[in-house]
Short mmCIF file of C-alpha atoms and ligand atoms in Angstrom, two decimals:
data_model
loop_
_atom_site.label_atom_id
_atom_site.label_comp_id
_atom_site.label_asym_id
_atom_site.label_seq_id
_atom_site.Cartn_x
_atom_site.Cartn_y
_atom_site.Cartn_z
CA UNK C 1 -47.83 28.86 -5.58
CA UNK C 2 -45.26 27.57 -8.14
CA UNK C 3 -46.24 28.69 -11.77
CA UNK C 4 -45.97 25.39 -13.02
CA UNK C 5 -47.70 23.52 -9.82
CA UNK C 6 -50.92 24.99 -11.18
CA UNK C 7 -53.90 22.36 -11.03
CA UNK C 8 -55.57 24.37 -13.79
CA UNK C 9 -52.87 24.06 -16.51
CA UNK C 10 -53.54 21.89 -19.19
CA UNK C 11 -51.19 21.02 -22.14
CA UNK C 12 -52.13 21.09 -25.88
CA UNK C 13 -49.92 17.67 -25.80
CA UNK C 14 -52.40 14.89 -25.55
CA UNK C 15 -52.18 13.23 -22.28
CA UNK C 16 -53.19 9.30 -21.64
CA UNK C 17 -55.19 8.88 -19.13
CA UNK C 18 -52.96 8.29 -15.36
CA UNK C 19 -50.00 9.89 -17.48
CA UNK C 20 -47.16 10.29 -14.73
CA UNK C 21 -45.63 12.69 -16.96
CA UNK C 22 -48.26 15.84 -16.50
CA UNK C 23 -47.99 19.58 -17.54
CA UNK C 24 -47.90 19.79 -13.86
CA UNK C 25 -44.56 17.64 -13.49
CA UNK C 26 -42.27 18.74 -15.74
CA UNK C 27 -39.43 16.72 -14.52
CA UNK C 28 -35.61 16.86 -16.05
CA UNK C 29 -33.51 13.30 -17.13
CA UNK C 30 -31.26 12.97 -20.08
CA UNK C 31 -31.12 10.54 -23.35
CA UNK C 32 -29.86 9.65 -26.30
CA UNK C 33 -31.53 8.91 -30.00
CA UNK C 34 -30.28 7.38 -33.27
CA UNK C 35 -26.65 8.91 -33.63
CA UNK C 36 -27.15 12.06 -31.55
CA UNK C 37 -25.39 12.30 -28.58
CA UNK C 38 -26.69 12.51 -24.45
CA UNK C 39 -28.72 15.94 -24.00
CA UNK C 40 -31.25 16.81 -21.26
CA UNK C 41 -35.16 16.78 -21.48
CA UNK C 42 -38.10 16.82 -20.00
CA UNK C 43 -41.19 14.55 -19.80
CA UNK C 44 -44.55 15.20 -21.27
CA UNK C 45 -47.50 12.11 -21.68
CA UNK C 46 -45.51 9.77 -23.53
CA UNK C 47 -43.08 12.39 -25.10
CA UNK C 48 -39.47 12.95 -24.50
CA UNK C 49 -38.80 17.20 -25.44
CA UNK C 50 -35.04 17.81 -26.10
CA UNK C 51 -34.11 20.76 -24.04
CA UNK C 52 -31.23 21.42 -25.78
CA UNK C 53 -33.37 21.92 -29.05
CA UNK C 54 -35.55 24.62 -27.35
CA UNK C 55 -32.21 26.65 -26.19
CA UNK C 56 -30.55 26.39 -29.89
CA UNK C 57 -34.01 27.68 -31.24
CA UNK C 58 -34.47 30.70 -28.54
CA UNK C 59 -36.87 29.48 -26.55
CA UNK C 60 -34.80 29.32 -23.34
CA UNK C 61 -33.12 32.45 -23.37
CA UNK C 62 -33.24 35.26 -20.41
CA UNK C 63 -33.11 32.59 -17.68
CA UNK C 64 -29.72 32.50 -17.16
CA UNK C 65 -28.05 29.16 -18.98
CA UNK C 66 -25.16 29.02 -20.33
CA UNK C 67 -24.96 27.89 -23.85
CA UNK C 68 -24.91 23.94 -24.39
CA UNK C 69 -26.09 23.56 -20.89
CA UNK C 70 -28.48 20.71 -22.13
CA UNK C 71 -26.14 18.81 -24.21
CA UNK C 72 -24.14 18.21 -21.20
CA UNK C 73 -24.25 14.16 -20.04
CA UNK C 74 -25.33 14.79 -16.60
CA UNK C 75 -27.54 17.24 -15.20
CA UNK C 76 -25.11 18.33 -13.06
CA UNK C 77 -24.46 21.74 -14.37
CA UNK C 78 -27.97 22.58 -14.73
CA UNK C 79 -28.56 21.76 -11.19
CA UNK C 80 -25.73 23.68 -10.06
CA UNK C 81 -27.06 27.04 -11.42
CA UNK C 82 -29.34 27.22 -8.74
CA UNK C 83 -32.96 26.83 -7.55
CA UNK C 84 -34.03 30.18 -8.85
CA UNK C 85 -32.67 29.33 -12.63
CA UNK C 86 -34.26 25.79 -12.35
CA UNK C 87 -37.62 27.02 -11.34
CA UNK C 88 -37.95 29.27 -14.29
CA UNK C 89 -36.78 26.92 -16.53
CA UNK C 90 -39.89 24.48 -14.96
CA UNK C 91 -41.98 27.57 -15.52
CA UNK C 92 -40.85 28.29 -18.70
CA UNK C 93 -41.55 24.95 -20.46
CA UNK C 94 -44.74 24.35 -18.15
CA UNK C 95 -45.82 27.74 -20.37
CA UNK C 96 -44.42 26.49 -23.55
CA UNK C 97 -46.82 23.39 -22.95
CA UNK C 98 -49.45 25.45 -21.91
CA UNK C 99 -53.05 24.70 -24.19
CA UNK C 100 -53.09 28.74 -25.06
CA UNK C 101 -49.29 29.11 -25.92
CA UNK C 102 -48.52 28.79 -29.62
CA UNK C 103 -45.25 29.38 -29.33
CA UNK C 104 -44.16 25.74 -30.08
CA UNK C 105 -47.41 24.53 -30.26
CA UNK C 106 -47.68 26.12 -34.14
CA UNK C 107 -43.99 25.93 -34.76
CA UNK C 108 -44.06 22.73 -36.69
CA UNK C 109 -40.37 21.93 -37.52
CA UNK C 110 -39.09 22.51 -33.75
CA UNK C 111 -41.42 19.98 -33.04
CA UNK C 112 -40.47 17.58 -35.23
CA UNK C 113 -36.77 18.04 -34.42
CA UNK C 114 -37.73 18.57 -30.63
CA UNK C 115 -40.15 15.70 -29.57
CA UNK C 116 -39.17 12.08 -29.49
CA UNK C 117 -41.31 9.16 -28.44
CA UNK C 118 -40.62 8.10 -25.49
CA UNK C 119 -40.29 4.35 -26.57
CA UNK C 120 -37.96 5.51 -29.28
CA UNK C 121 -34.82 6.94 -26.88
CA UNK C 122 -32.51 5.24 -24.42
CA UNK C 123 -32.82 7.12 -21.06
CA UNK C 124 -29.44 7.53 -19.22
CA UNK C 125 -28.24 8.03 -15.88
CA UNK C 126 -29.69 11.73 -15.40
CA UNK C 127 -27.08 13.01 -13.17
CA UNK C 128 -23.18 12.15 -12.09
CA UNK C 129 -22.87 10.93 -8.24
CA UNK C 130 -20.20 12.04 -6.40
CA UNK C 131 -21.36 10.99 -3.07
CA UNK C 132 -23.66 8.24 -1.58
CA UNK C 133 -25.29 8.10 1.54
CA UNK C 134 -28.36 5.76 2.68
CA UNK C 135 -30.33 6.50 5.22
CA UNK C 136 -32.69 3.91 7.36
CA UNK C 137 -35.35 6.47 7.88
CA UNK C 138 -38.96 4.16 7.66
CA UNK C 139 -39.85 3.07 11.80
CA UNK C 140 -41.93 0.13 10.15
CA UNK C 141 -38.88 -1.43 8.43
CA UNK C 142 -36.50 -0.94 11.30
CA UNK C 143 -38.75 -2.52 13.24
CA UNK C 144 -39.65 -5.25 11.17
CA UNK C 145 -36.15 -6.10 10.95
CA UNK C 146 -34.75 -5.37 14.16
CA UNK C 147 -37.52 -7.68 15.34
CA UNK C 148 -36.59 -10.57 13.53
CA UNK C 149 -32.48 -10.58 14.48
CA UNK C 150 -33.33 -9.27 18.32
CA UNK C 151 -37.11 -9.20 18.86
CA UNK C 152 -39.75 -6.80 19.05
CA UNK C 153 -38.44 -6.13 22.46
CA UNK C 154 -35.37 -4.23 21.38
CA UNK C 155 -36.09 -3.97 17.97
CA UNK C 156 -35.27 -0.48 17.50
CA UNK C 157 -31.91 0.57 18.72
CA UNK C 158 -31.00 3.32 21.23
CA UNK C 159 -30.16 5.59 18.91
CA UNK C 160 -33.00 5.44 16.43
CA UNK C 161 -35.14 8.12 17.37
CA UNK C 162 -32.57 10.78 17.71
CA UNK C 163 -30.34 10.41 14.94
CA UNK C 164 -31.40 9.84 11.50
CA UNK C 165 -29.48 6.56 10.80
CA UNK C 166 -27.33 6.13 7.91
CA UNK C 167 -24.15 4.80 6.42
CA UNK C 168 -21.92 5.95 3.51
CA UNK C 169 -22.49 3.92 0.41
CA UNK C 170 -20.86 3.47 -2.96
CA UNK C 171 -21.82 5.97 -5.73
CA UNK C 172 -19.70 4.24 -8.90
CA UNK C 173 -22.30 1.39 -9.04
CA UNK C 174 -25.46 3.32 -9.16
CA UNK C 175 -26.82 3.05 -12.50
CA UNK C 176 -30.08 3.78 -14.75
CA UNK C 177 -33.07 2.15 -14.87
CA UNK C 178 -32.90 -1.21 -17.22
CA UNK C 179 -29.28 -1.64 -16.98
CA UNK C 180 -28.39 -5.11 -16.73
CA UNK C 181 -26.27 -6.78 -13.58
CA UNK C 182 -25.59 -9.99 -12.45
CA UNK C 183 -26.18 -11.63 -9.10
CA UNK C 184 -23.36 -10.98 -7.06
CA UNK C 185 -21.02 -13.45 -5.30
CA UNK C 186 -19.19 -12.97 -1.97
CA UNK C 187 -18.57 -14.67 1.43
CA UNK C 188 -21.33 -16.20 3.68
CA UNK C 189 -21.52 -18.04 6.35
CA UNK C 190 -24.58 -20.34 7.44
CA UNK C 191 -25.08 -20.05 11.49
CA UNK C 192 -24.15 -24.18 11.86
CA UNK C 193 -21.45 -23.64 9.49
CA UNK C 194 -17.44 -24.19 10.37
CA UNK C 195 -15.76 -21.58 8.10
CA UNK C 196 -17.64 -18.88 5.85
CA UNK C 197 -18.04 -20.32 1.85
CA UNK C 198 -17.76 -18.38 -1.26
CA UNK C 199 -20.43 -18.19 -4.20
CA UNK C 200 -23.48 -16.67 -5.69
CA UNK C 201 -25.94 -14.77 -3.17
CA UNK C 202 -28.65 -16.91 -2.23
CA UNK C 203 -30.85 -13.95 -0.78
CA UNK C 204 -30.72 -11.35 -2.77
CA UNK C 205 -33.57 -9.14 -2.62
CA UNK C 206 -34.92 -5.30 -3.60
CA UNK C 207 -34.89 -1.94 -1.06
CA UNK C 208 -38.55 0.19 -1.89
CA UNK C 209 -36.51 3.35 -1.77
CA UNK C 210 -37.00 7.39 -2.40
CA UNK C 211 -33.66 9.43 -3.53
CA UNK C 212 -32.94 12.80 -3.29
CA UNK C 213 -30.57 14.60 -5.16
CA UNK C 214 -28.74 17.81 -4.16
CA UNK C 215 -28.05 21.00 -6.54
CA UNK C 216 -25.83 23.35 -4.32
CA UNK C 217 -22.66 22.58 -2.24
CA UNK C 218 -22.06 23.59 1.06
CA UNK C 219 -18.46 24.78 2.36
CA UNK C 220 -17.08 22.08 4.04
CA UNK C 221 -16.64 22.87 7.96
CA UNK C 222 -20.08 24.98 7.10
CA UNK C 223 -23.63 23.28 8.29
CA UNK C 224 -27.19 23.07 6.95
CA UNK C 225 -30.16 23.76 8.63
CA UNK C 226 -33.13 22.22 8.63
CA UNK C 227 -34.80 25.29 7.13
CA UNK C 228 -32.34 25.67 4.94
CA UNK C 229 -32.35 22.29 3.68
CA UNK C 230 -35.08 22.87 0.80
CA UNK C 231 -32.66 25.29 -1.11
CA UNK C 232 -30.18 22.11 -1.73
CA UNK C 233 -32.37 19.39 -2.78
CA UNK C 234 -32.99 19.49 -6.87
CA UNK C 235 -35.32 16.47 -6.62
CA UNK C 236 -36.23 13.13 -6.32
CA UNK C 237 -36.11 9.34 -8.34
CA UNK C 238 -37.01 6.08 -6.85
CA UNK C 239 -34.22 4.04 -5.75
CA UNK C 240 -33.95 0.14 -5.81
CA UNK C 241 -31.24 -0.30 -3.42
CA UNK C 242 -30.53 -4.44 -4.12
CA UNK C 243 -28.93 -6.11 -1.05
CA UNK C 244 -27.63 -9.47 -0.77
CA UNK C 245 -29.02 -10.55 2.53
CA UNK C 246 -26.69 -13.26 3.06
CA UNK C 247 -23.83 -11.85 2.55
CA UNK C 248 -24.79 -8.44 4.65
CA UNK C 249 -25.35 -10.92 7.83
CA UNK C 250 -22.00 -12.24 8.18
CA UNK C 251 -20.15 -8.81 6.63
CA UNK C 252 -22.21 -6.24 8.25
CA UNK C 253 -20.06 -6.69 11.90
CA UNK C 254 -18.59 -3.93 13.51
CA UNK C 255 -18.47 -0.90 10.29
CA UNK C 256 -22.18 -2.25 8.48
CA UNK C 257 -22.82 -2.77 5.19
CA UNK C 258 -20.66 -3.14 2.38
CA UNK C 259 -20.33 -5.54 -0.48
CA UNK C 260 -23.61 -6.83 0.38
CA UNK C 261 -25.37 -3.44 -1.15
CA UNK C 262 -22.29 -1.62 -3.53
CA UNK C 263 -22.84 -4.46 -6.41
CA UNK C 264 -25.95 -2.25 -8.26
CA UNK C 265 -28.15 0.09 -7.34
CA UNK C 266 -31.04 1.25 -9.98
CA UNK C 267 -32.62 4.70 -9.98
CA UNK C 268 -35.64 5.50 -12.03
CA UNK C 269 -34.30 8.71 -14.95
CA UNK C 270 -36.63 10.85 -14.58
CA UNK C 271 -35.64 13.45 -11.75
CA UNK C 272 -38.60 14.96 -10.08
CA UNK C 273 -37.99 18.33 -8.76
CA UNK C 274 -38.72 19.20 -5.28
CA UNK C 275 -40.53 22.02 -6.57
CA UNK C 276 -43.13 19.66 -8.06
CA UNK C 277 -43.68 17.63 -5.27
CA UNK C 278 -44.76 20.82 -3.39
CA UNK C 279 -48.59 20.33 -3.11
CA UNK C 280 -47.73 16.70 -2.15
CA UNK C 281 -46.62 17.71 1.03
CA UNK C 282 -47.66 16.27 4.43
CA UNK C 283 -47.51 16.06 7.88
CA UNK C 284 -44.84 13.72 9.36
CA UNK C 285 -45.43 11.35 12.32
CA UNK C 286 -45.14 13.18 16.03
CA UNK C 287 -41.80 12.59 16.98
CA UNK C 288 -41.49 10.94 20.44
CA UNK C 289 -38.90 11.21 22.17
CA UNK C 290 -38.27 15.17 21.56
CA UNK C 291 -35.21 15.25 19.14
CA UNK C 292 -32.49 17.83 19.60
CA UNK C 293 -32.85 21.52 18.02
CA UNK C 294 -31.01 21.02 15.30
CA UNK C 295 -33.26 18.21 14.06
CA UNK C 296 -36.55 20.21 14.83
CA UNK C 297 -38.02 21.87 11.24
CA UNK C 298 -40.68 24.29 10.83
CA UNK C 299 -42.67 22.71 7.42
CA UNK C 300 -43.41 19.30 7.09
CA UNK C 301 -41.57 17.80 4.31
CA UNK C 302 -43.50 14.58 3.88
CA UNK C 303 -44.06 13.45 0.76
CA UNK C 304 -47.46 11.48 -0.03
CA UNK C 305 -45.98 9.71 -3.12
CA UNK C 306 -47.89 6.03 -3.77
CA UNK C 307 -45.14 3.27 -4.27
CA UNK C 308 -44.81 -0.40 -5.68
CA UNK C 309 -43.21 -3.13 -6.35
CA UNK C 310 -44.10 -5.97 -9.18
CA UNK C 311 -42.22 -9.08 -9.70
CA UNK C 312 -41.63 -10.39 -13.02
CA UNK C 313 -40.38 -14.25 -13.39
CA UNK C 314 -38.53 -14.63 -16.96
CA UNK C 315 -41.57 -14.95 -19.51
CA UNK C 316 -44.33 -14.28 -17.65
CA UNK C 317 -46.67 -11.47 -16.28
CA UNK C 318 -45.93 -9.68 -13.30
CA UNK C 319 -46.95 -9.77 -9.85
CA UNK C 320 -47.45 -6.56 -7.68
CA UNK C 321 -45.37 -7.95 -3.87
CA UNK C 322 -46.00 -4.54 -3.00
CA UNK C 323 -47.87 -1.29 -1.90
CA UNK C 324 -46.22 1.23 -0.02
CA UNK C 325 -45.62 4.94 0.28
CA UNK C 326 -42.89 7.71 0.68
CA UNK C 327 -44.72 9.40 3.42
CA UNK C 328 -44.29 6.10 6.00
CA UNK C 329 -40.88 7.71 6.78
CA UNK C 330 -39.94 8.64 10.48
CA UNK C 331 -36.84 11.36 9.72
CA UNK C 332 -37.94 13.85 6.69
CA UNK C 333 -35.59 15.24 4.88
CA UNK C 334 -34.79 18.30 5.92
CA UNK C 335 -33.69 16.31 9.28
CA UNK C 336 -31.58 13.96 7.32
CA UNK C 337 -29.18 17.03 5.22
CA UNK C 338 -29.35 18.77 8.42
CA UNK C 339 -27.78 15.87 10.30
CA UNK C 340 -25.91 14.86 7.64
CA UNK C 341 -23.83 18.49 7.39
CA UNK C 342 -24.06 19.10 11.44
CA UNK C 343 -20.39 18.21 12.00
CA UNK C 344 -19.31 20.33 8.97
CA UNK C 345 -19.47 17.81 6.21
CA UNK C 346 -19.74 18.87 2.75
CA UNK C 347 -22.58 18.14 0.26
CA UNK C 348 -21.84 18.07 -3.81
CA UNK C 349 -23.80 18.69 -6.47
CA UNK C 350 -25.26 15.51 -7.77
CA UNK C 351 -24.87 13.78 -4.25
CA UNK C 352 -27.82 11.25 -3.64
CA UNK C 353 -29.65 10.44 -0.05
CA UNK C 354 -32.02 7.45 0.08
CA UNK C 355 -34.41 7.38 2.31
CA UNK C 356 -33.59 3.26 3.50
CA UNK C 357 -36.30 0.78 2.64
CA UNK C 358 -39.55 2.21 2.96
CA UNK C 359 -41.97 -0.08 4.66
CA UNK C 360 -45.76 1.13 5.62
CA UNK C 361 -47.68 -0.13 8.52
CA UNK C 362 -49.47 -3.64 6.56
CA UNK C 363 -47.98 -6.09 5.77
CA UNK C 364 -48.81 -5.71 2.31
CA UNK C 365 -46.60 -2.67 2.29
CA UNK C 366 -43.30 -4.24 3.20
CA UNK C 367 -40.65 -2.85 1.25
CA UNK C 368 -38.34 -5.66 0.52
CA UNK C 369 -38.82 -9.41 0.61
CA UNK C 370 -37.00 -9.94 3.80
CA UNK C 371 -39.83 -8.54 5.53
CA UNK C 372 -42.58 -9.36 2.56
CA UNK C 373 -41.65 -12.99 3.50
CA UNK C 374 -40.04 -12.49 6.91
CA UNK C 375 -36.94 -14.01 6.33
CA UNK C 376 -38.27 -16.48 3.60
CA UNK C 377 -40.57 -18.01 5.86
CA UNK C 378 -43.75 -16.94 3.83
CA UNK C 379 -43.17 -17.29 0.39
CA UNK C 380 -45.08 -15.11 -1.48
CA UNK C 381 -47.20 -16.14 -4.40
CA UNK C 382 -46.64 -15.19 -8.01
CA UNK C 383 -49.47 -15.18 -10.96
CA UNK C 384 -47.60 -17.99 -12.65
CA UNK C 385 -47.50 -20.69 -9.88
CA UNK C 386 -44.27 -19.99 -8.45
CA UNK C 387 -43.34 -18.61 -5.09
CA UNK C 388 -40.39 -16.55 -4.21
CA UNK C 389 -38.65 -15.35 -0.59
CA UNK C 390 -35.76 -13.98 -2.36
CA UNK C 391 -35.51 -12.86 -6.21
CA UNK C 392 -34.56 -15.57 -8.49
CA UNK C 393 -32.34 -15.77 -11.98
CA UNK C 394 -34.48 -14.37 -14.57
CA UNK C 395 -36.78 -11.86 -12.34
CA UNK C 396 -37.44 -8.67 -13.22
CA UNK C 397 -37.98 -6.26 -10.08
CA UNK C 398 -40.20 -3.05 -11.26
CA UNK C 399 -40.36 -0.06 -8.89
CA UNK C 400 -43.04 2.95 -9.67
CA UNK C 401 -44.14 5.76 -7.36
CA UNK C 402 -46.81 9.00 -8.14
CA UNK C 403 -48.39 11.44 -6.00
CA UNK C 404 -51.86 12.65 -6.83
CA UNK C 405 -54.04 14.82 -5.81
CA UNK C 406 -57.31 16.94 -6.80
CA UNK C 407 -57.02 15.28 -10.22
CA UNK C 408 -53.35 16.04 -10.67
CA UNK C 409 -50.61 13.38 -10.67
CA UNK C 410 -47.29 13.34 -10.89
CA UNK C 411 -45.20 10.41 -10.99
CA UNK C 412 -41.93 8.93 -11.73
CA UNK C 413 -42.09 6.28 -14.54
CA UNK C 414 -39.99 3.17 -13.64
CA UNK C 415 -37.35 2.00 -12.65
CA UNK C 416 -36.85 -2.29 -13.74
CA UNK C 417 -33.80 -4.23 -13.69
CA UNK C 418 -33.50 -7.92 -14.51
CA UNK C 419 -31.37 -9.88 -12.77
CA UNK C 420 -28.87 -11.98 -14.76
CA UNK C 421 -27.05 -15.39 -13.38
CA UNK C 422 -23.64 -15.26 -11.68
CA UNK C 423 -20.68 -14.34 -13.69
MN1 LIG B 501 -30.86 0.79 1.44
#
């Protein structure tokens, strides 16, 4: 087992009660206070720990950084270093937060200069993106929607089952949790309509996605296997992958998607390592039809992470639209690098995978309002009155996710974005 995984750890931080941010998560994000500039840091209960602090005052040393690793703006050197270097820094501070370790626990002006509330700092974008690729990986939601544009009949295409489906996406507009955007315009084109229009999206809704992040580069021309896959991928942040619906439908013909999902994409800041995720594991679905050898994998890497999505109209309370979770996912993804490198292409440190809308069996686990409402043809109801198909002006669209299990949990926080009128 993982050091840090241990159920039996307990932290001499005080921990409120369903904390996401347990001595057993110990994920990585960066942020900013006051004057100081971006540094790297971990989560514990509802404290932020400057990493950066730790390595000035000692605490960090034989595990390999490099000096001013943590006061970096991205993670993306960190990452880089390795598995083996990341794991022991996980280790390390899972120790240092350890209830018998006094080492920072008695050292009262580190903590002071080290510990921030988390209410107090501005979390930023935890790592740069070179690369962007979304997969379509849940057999609920490519069902659900292939069965409303072709029926249930053919609603999953040839292909489905043997590759793991995805398309190249845009990584410049993928941005932190709480960062404002505005509801995108484009071309659309009703079905009785003449000529396509121009103006605000009129469907815009939310993806329920899972991202992974990968630490190590492969050559290009050189591929990775499926059980190979684990040593590339850092961790994990939930995804809201907006799409404007409308727009998609008349755009998406013959090369798929494109201004209908590059306008914003939110990711919670908190990275979750893989590591951490560990005793989440779980057994996939059976795969049926037999996919080829390079897809097959030896571990399950199912996650069993609980997801959900709450609407917020402007000035009122929040409604949860939806319950799902990461482990209603047909490709894993191990299948998904290994597909992704077969034909020799590259990975980057800092490249990000979702896993496509995530959509569970019940309805009540839909994972975007397209389905939740199938196609705006069952509004859903909201605590204040109103109904929405789509998301309106003035919403706010919250995303969380946490896995627990034998008393541990580790989560993810947040990620929210409010969506502003049309420029
Ligand atoms: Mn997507």
């Amino acid at each position: 087992m993982i050091k840090a995984n241990d159920p039996n750890r307990k932290s001499w931080v005080g921990l409120p009660s369903d904390c996401d941010f347990s001595i057993q998560n110990i994920p990585f994000g960066i942020f900013k206070s006051n004057n100081d500039g971006p540094r790297a840091a971990t989560a514990i209960g509802n404290k932020v720990l400057d990493l950066s602090a730790l390595q000035e005052e000692g605490l960090l040393d034989g595990l390999g950084l490099p000096t001013g690793v943590f006061t970096k703006s991205t993670l993306n050197e960190f990452m880089g270093l390795g598995k083996a270097v990341c794991r022991s820094v996980r280790d390390r501070l899972s120790d240092l937060l350890e209830e018998g370790n006094a080492e920072l626990r008695d050292n009262e002006a580190l903590k002071a200069r080290a510990f921030y509330d988390m209410r107090e700092v501005e979390m930023l974008m935890p790592v740069n993106v070179p690369n962007y690729t979304d997969f379509y990986s849940s057999e609920q939601h490519a069902f659900n929607v292939g069965t409303m544009f072709r029926g249930p009949e053919n609603a999953l295409m040839p292909n489905w089952k043997h590759i793991p489906v995805g398309y190249h996406g845009r990584a410049s507009s993928i941005v932190v949790s709480g960062t404002p955007f505005h509801r995108p315009k484009g071309q659309t084109k009703a079905d009785d309509a003449e000529a396509p229009s121009f103006g605000p999206c009129r469907l815009l809704d939310f993806e329920l996605e899972m991202a992974y992040i990968t630490g190590k580069e492969n050559p290009l021309g050189d591929p990775v296997s499926t059980n190979e896959a684990d040593d590339y991928i850092f961790g994990f942040v939930i995804l809201n992958d907006w799409s404007a619906r409308d727009i998609q439908k008349w755009e998406y013909v013959p090369l798929g998607p494109f201004l209908a999902k590059n306008f914003a994409s939110h990711v919670s800041p908190w990275v979750v390592t893989m590591d951490a995720l560990e005793p989440f594991m779980v057994d996939g679905p059976e795969q049926d039809p037999e996919v080829l050898p390079y897809l097959k994998y030896d571990e399950a890497t199912h996650f069993d992470v609980k997801l959900e999505v709450g609407i917020q109209p402007d000035g009122s309370d929040e409604t949860t639209v939806s319950n799902s979770n990461f482990k209603h996912m047909y490709w894993n993804v191990r299948q998904q690098l290994a597909h992704h490198t077969v034909n020799g292409c590259n990975m980057q440190v800092g490249d990000m995978y979702g896993s496509g809308t995530i959509s569970g069996p019940e309805e009540s686990a839909y994972g975007s309002m397209l389905e939740l409402s199938w196609r705006g043809t069952k509004p859903i109801p909201m605590k204040d009155g109103s109904e929405r198909k789509f998301i309106q002006d003035g919403d706010t669209v919250i995303m969380r996710g946490h896995a627990e299990k034998n008393g541990v949990r580790v989560g993810f926080g947040e990620v929210k974005a409010k969506v502003l009128p049309a420029k």
